[in-house]
XYZ file of C-alpha atoms in Angstrom:
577
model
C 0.000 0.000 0.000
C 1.365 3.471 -0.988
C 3.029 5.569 2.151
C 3.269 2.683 4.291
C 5.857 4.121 6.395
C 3.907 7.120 7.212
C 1.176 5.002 7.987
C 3.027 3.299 10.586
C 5.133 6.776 11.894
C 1.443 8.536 12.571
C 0.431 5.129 14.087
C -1.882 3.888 11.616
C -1.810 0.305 10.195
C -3.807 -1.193 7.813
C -5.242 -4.553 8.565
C -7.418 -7.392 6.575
C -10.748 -7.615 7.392
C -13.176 -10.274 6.860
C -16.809 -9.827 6.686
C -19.043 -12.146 8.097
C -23.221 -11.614 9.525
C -24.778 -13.845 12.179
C -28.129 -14.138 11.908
C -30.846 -15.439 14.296
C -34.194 -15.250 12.024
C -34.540 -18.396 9.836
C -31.917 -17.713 6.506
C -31.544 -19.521 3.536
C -28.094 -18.428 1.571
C -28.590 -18.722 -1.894
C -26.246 -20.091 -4.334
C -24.008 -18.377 -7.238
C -25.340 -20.984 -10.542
C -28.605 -21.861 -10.775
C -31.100 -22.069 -13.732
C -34.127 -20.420 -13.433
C -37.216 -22.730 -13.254
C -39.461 -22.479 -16.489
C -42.585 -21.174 -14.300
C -40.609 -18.288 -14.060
C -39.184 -17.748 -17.110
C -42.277 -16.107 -19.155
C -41.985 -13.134 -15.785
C -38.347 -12.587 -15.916
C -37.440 -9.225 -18.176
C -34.107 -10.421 -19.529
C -33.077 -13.202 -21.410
C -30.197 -14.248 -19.083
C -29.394 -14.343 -15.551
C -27.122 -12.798 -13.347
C -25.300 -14.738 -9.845
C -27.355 -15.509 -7.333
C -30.940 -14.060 -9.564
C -32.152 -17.219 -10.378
C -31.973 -19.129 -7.126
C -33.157 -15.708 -5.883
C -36.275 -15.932 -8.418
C -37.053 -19.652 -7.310
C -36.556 -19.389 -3.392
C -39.288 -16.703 -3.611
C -41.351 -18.380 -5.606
C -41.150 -21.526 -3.280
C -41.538 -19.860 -0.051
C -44.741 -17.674 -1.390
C -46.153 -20.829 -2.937
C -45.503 -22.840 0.729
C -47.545 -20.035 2.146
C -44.488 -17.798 3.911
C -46.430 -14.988 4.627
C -42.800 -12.101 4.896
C -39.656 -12.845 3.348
C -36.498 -10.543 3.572
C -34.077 -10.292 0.742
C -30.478 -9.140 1.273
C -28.647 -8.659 -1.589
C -26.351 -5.588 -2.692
C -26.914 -3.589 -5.879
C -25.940 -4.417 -9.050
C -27.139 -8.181 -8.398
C -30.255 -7.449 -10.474
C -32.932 -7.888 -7.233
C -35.664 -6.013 -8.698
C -36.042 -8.579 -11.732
C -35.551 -11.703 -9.702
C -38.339 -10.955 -7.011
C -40.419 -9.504 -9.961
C -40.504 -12.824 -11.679
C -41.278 -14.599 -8.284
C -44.188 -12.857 -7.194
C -45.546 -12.379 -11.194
C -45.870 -16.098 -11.198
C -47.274 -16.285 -7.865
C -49.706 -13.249 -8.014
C -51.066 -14.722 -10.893
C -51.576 -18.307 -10.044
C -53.666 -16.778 -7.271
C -55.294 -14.010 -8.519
C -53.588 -11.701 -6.574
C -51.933 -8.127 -7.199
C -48.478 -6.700 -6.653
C -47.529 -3.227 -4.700
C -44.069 -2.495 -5.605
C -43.083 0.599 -3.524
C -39.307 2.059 -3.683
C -37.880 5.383 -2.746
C -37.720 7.907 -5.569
C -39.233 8.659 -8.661
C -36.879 7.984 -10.765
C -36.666 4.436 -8.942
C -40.422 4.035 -9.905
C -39.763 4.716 -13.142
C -36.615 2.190 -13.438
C -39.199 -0.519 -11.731
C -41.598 0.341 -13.937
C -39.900 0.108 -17.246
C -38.220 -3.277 -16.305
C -41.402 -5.143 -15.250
C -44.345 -3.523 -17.033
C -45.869 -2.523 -14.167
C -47.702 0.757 -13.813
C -46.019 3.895 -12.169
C -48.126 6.294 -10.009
C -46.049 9.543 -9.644
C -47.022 11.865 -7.664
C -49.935 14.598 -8.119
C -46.970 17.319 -7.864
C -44.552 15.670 -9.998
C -47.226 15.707 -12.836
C -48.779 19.157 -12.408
C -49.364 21.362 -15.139
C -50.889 24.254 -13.804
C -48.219 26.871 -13.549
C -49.124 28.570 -10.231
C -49.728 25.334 -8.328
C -47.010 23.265 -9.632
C -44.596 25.728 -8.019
C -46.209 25.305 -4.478
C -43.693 23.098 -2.056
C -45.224 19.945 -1.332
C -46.424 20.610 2.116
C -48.993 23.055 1.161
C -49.398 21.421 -2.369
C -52.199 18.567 -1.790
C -54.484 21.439 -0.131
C -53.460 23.913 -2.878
C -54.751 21.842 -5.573
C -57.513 20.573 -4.026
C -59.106 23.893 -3.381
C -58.126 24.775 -6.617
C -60.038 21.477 -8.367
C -62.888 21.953 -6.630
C -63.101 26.033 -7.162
C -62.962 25.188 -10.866
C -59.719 27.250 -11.559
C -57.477 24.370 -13.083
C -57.779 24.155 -17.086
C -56.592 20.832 -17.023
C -59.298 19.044 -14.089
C -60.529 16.761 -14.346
C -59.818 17.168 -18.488
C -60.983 13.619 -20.528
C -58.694 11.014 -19.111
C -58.447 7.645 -21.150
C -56.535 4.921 -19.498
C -52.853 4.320 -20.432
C -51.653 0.962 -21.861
C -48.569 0.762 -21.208
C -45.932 2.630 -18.498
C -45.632 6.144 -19.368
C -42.584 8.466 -17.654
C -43.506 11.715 -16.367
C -42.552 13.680 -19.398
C -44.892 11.254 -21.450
C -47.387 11.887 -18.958
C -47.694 15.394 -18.840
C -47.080 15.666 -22.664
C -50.552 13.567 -22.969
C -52.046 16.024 -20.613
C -51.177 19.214 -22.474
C -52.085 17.959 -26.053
C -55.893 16.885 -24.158
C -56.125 19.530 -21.793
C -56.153 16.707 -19.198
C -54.633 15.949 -15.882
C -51.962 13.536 -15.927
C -52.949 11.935 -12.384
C -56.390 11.715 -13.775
C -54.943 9.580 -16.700
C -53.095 7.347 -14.320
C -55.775 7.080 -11.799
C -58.371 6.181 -14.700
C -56.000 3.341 -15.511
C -55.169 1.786 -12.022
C -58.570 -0.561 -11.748
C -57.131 -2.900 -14.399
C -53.429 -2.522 -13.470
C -52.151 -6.163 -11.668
C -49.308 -4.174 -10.481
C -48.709 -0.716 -9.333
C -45.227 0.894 -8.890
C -45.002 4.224 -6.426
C -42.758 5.721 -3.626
C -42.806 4.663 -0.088
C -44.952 7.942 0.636
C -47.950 5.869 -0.692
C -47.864 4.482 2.788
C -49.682 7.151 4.139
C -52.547 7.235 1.799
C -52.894 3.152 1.699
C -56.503 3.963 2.354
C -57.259 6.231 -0.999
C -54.793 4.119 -3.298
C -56.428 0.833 -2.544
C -60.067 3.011 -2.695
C -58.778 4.354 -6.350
C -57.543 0.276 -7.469
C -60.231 -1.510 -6.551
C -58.781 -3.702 -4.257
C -57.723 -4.705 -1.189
C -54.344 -5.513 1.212
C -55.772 -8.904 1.700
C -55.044 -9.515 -1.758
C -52.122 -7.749 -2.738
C -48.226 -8.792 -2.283
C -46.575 -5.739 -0.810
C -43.258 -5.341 -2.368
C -40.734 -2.806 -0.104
C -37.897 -2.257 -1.697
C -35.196 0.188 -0.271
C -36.862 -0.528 2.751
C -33.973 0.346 4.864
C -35.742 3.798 4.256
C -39.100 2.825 5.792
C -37.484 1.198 8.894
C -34.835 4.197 9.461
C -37.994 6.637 9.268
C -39.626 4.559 12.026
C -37.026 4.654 13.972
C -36.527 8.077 13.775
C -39.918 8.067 15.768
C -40.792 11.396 13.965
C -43.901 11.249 12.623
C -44.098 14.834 11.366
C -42.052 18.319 11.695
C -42.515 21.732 11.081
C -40.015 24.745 10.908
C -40.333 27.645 13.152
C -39.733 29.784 10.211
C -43.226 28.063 9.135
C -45.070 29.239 12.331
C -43.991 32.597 11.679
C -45.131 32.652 8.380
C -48.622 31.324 9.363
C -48.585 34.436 12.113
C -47.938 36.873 8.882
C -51.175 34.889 6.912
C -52.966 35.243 9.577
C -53.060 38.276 10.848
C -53.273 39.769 6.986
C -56.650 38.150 6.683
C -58.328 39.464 9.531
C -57.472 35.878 12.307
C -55.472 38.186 14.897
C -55.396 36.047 17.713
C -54.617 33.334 15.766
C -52.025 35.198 14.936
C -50.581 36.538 18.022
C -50.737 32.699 19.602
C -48.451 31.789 16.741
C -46.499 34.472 17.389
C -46.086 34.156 21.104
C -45.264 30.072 20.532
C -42.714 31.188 17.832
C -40.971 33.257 20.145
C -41.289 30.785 23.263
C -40.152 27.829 21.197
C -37.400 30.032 20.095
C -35.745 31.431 23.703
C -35.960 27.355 24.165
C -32.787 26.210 22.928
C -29.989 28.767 22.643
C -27.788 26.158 21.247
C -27.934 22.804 18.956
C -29.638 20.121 20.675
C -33.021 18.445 21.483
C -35.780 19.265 24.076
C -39.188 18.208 24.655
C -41.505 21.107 25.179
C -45.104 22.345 25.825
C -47.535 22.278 22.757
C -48.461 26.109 23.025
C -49.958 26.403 19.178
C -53.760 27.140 18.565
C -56.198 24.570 18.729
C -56.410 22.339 15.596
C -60.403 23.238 14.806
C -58.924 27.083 15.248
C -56.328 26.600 12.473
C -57.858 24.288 10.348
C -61.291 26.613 9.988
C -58.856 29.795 9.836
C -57.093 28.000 7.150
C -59.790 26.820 5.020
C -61.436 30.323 4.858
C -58.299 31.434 4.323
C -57.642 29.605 1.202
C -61.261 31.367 0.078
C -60.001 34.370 0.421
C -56.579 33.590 -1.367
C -58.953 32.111 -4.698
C -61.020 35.513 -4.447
C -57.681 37.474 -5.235
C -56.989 34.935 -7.374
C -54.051 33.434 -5.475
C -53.009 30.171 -5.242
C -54.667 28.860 -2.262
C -51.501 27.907 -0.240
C -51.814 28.200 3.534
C -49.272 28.158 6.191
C -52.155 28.436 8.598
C -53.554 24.617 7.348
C -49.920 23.512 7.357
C -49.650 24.562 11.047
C -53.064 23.042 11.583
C -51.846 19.613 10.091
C -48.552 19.184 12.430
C -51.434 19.631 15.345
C -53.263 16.808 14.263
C -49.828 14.697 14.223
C -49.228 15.396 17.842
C -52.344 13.968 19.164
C -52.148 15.623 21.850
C -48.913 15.237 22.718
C -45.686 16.892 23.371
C -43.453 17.680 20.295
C -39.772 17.552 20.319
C -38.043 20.924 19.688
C -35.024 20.523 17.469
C -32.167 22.968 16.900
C -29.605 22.814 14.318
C -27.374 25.759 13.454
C -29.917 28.494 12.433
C -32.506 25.606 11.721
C -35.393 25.327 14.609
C -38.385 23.007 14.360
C -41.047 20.690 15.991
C -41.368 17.104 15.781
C -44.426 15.392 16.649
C -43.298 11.408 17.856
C -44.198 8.293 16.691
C -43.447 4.780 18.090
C -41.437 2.725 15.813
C -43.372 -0.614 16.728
C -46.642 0.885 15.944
C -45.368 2.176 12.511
C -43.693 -0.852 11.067
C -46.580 -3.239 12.392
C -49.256 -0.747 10.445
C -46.645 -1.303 7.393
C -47.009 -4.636 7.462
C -50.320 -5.398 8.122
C -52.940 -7.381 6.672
C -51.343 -7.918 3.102
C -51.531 -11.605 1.717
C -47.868 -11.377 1.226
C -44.568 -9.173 1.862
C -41.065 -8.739 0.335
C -38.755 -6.431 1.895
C -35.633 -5.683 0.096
C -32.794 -4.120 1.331
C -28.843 -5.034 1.853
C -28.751 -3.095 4.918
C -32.145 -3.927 6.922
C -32.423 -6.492 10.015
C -34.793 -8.986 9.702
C -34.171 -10.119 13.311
C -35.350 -6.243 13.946
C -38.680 -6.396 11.766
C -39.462 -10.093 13.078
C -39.285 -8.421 16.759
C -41.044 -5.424 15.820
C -43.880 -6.408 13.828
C -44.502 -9.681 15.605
C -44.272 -11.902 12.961
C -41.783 -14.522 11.112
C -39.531 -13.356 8.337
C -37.701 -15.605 6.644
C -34.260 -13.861 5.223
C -33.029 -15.057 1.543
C -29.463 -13.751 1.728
C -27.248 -13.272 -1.571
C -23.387 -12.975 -1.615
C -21.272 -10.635 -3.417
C -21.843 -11.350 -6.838
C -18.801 -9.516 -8.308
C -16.361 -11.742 -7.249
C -12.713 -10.140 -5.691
C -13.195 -6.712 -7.093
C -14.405 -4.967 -3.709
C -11.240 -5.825 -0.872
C -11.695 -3.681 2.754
C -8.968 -3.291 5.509
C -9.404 -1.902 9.149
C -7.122 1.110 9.726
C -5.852 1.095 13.512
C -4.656 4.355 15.340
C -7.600 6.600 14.642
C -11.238 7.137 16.373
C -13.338 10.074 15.393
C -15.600 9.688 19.145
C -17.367 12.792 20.138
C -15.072 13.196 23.093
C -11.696 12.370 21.145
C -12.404 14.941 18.211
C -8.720 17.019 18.477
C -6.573 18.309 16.579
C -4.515 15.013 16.109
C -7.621 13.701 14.618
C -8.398 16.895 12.180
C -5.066 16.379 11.371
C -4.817 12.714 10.750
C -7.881 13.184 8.408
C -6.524 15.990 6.118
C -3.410 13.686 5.893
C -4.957 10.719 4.674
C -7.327 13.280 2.120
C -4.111 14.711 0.434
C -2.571 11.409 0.385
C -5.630 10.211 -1.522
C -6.426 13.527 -3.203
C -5.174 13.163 -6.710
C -6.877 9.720 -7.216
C -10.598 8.573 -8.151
C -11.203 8.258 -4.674
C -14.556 8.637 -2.310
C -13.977 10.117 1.603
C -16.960 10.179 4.030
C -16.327 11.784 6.951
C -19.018 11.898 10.519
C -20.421 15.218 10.012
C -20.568 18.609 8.423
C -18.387 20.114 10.857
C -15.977 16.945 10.659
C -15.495 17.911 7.185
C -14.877 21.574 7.627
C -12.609 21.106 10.054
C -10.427 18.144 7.962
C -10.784 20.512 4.789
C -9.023 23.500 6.732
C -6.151 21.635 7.318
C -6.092 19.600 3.992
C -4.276 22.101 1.195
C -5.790 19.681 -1.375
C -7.580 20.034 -4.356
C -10.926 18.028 -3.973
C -14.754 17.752 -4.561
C -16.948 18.427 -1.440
C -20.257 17.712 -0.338
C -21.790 21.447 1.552
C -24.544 21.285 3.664
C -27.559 22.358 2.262
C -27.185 22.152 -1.214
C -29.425 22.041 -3.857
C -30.442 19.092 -6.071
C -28.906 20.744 -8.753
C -25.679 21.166 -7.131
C -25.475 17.736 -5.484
C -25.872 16.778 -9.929
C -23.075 18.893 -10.304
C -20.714 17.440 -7.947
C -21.422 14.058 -9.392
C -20.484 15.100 -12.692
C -17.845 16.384 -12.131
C -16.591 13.529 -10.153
C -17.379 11.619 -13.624
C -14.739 13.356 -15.798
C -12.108 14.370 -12.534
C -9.840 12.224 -10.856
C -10.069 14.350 -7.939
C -10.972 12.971 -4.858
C -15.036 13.751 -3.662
C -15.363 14.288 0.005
C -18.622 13.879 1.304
C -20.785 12.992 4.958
C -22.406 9.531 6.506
C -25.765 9.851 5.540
C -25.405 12.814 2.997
C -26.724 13.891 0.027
C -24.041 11.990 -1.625
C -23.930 8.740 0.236
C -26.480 6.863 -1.451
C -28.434 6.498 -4.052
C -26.576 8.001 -6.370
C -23.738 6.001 -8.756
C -19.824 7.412 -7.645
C -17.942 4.847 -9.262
C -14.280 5.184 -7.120
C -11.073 2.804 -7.179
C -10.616 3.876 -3.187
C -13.274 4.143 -0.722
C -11.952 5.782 2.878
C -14.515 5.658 5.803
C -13.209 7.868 8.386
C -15.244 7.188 11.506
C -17.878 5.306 12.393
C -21.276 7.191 12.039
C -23.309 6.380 15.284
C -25.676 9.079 16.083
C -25.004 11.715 18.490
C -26.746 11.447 21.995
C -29.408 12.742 22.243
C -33.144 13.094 24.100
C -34.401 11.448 21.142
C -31.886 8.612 20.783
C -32.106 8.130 24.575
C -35.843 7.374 24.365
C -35.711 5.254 21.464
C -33.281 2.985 22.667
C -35.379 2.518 26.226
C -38.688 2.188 23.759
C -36.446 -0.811 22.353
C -35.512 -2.358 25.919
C -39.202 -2.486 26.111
C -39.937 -4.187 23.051
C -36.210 -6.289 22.826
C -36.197 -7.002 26.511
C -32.579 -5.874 27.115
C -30.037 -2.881 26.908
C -27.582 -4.705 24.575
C -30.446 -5.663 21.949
C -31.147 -2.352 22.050
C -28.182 -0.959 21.628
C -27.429 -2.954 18.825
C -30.693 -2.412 16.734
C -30.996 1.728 17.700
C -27.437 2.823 17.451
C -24.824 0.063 16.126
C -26.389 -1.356 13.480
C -27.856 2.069 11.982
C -24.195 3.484 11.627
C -22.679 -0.287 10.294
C -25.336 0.156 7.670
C -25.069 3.904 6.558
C -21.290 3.219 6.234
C -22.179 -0.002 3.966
C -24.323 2.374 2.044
C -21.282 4.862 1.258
C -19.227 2.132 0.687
C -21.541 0.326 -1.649
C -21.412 3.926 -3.640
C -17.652 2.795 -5.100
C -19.285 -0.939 -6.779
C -22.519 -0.622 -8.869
C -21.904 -2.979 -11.621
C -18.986 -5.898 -12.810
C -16.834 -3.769 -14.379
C -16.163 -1.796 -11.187
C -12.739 -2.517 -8.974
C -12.627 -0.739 -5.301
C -10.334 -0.554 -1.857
C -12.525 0.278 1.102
C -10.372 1.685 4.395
C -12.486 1.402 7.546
C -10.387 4.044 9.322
C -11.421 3.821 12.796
C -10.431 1.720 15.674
C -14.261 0.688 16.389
C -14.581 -1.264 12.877
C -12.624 -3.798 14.387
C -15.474 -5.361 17.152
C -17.932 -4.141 14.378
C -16.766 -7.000 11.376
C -19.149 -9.061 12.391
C -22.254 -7.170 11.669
C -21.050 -6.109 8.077
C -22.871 -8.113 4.766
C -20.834 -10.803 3.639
């Protein structure tokens, strides 16, 4: 390895490490060559198969058909997952007249789905809005927005003549049928979801199971629920925040309400603004008093508010209903005040058991997908079996990891040795297709002060469009990209990389939040250590897996991942094989 004496002079040695996962659910490794069974074969998209795909493909099939209600696939990307459990639950969907929910993260992961199995996409009402006024609402205040719009007759393009699709359509197809027949492109795809056998759509359909089912035709009892990226539903629950709301928001709602004529409204918002704010002169977490206006106060205000807005012909966007919303998500209970930098905001709670076992309730079937999810975790939280179907690395020796002794980025060993450690191993790396992730924002400042190198950095709170820019240019540089656990650029997003460097290990800072979800998972594990491992260890192994996994998406891809922190060491164990 290049520098190898400085390693050693700054204390640093690199070690092998191997990579190994217990597992206490029932698992079934599945093997590198095996032909796919004919049954399946008319359901699978490509003409060939990948490693581990078609035992993937025929396990499923087999533990659907043997009446496994929740199965759990870990596999990494670039193994071809979506195609394998498509063909699997095809077959079995229709030998028993049943339906398929595929929900995934994104919308540009719905469309992927949807273009590789057939299946139809539902995008969201805002992703497919014409109407120039409304589209540009954010998507809090959007549903209400167009709603009140719809139903005041001021959108040229609702309800429009609809004809069901017949085949999947992207978004720009979409919304180029609904300008050439003055139509709304949601109407088009919700006029063509009764015949649909499958339906593709982001995990934030799980909130509105109740209207998407209505709008099908169907029921959970009959449908196989298909989570994929579910490491995204269960890290949500865990977060226990069920919904959150900016300061800057209440303060807004004050301004809306007192200019149409709702003055004590307003001067309650107000007055909790300014209490919430003398809260928390510094970053951290606090529960607090719920001091906002009753919910039947806000939600009336905000209603008559959007009348007046459509009277001035205004788009009927109201802070006042948004405020009124994050009331009904406490439920009468306290909210968690949150402070970070110049950001304040409310949380209202949720309990992670409660959310996953509403998840995964009632359907005939489930398939969670993920390479970094616990199915020990789901069978404990939502009470029943999961069988796990766990793939190996299907790209044979072209992703090798070492553990890097002599460094630990703990909150109470952050110095200037460390700093300085960090900005020594970033120049070292700098000139090379390389990928850095670092703990935190302030982590990173501080290594890039000290650095002198010429590299590619992740800032906090950039823009879509720059986070596409970075990536870019990290296409056609060889200079190194240094980004954050958990960032914008740590996953789900393609950063092929020769070198991978994992500076610290990304457990969650302590916090009033943490504390109570990990004695919420005592409760439910029955000991400290469980919960330990399932709230704050195996969060951080996986979001480092997830930056790693950045480096290999495909064959052709070669990568070195350093674990550069003393703790990776007892953590080897709980890392995908």
């Amino acid at each position: 390895m290049e520098g190898s004496a400085e390693w050693a002079s700054r204390g640093l040695s690199p070690c092998p490490a191997s990579i190994p996962q217990p597992g206490k659910v029932r698992v079934i490794d599945l093997e590198e060559d095996v032909q796919l069974t004919a049954a399946l074969k008319r359901h699978f998209p490509h003409p060939t198969t990948r490693k581990y795909q078609a035992d993937l493909a025929n396990r499923l099939y087999e533990l659907l058909s043997d009446g496994n209600r929740d199965v759990v696939v870990e596999a990494p990307t670039g193994l071809g997952k979506t195609a394998a459990v498509y063909a699997a639950v095809a077959k079995y969907a229709e030998e028993n007249n049943l339906r398929v929910l595929w929900l995934t993260r994104t919308a540009s992961q719905v469309k992927h789905v949807s273009l590789e199995t057939g299946m139809l996409p539902l995008y969201g009402r805002k992703l497919l809005c014409l109407h120039e006024v409304i589209a540009q609402i954010d998507q809090r205040r959007f549903n209400a927005a167009c709603r009140a719009t719809r139903y005041a007759h001021r959108c040229p393009y609702w309800p429009g003549k609809p004809r069901a699709v017949g085949r999947p359509m992207t978004v720009s197809e979409l919304k180029d049928v609904g300008r050439r027949t003055l139509t709304c492109p949601y109407e088009v795809l919700t006029i063509s979801m009764p015949t649909a056998r499958g339906l593709v759509a982001t995990h934030r359909q799980l909130g509105f199971l109740g209207w998407l089912l209505a709008k099908w035709r169907w029921s959970k009892e009959r449908t196989i629920l298909v989570l994929d990226e579910a490491q995204h539903v269960v890290s949500e629950a865990l977060s226990m925040v069920k919904d959150s709301i900016s300061l800057r928001t209440l303060k807004r709602a004050a301004r809306e309400a007192r200019k149409y004529g709702f003055n004590e409204i307003s001067s309650e918002l107000e007055r909790a603004a300014n209490h919430y704010e003398s809260l928390l002169p510094g970053d951290g977490e606090a529960e607090v008093d719920d001091v906002l206006p009753s919910y039947t106060e806000l939600r009336e205000a905000g209603f008559e508010i959007q009348e007046l807005k459509l009277r001035e012909n205004l788009a009927p966007a109201s802070h006042v209903l948004t405020v009124a919303d994050f009331k009904a998500s406490l439920g009468g209970s306290r909210p968690l005040l949150v402070r970070e930098g110049r950001s304040l905001r409310l949380e209202a709670m949720a309990d992670p058991k409660e959310v996953l076992e509403a998840v995964y309730d009632k359907w005939r079937a489930t398939v969670t997908m993920s390479a970094t999810v616990s199915a020990e975790l789901l069978e404990r939280l939502v009470g029943r079996e999961m069988t796990l179907l766990r793939a190996g690395w299907p790209f044979g020796d072209n992703l090798s990891a070492a553990v890097v002794k002599g460094l630990t980025t703990k909150f109470e060993k952050r110095d200037e040795k460390l700093y300085s450690d960090a900005a020594w191993l970033l120049k070292l790396v700098a000139g090379r297709r390389s990928l850095i992730f670092l703990p935190s924002h302030e982590v990173l400042e501080e290594v890039l002060k000290r650095a002198d190198a010429e590299v590619l950095a992740e800032k906090q709170g950039m823009t879509q469009e720059e986070v596409d820019a970075i990536a870019r240019a990290f296409e056609v540089d060889s200079k190194a990209l240094v980004s954050v656990f958990n960032g914008r650029l740590a996953e789900g997003i393609d950063l092929s990389a020769e070198l991978v460097l994992l500076i610290g290990v990304p457990f969650a800072a302590p916090t009033p939040r943490r504390e109570k979800l990990l004695r919420r998972l005592k409760e439910l594990l029955g000991d400290e250590d469980s919960a330990r491992l399932h709230g704050l260890v195996l969060p951080a192994v996986y979001s480092a897996v997830q930056a790693a996994g950045r480096a290999i998406r495909g064959p052709e891809d070669n990568a070195l991942v350093l674990l550069v922190d003393d703790r990776y060491r007892r953590l080897l164990p709980l890392l995908p094989r």
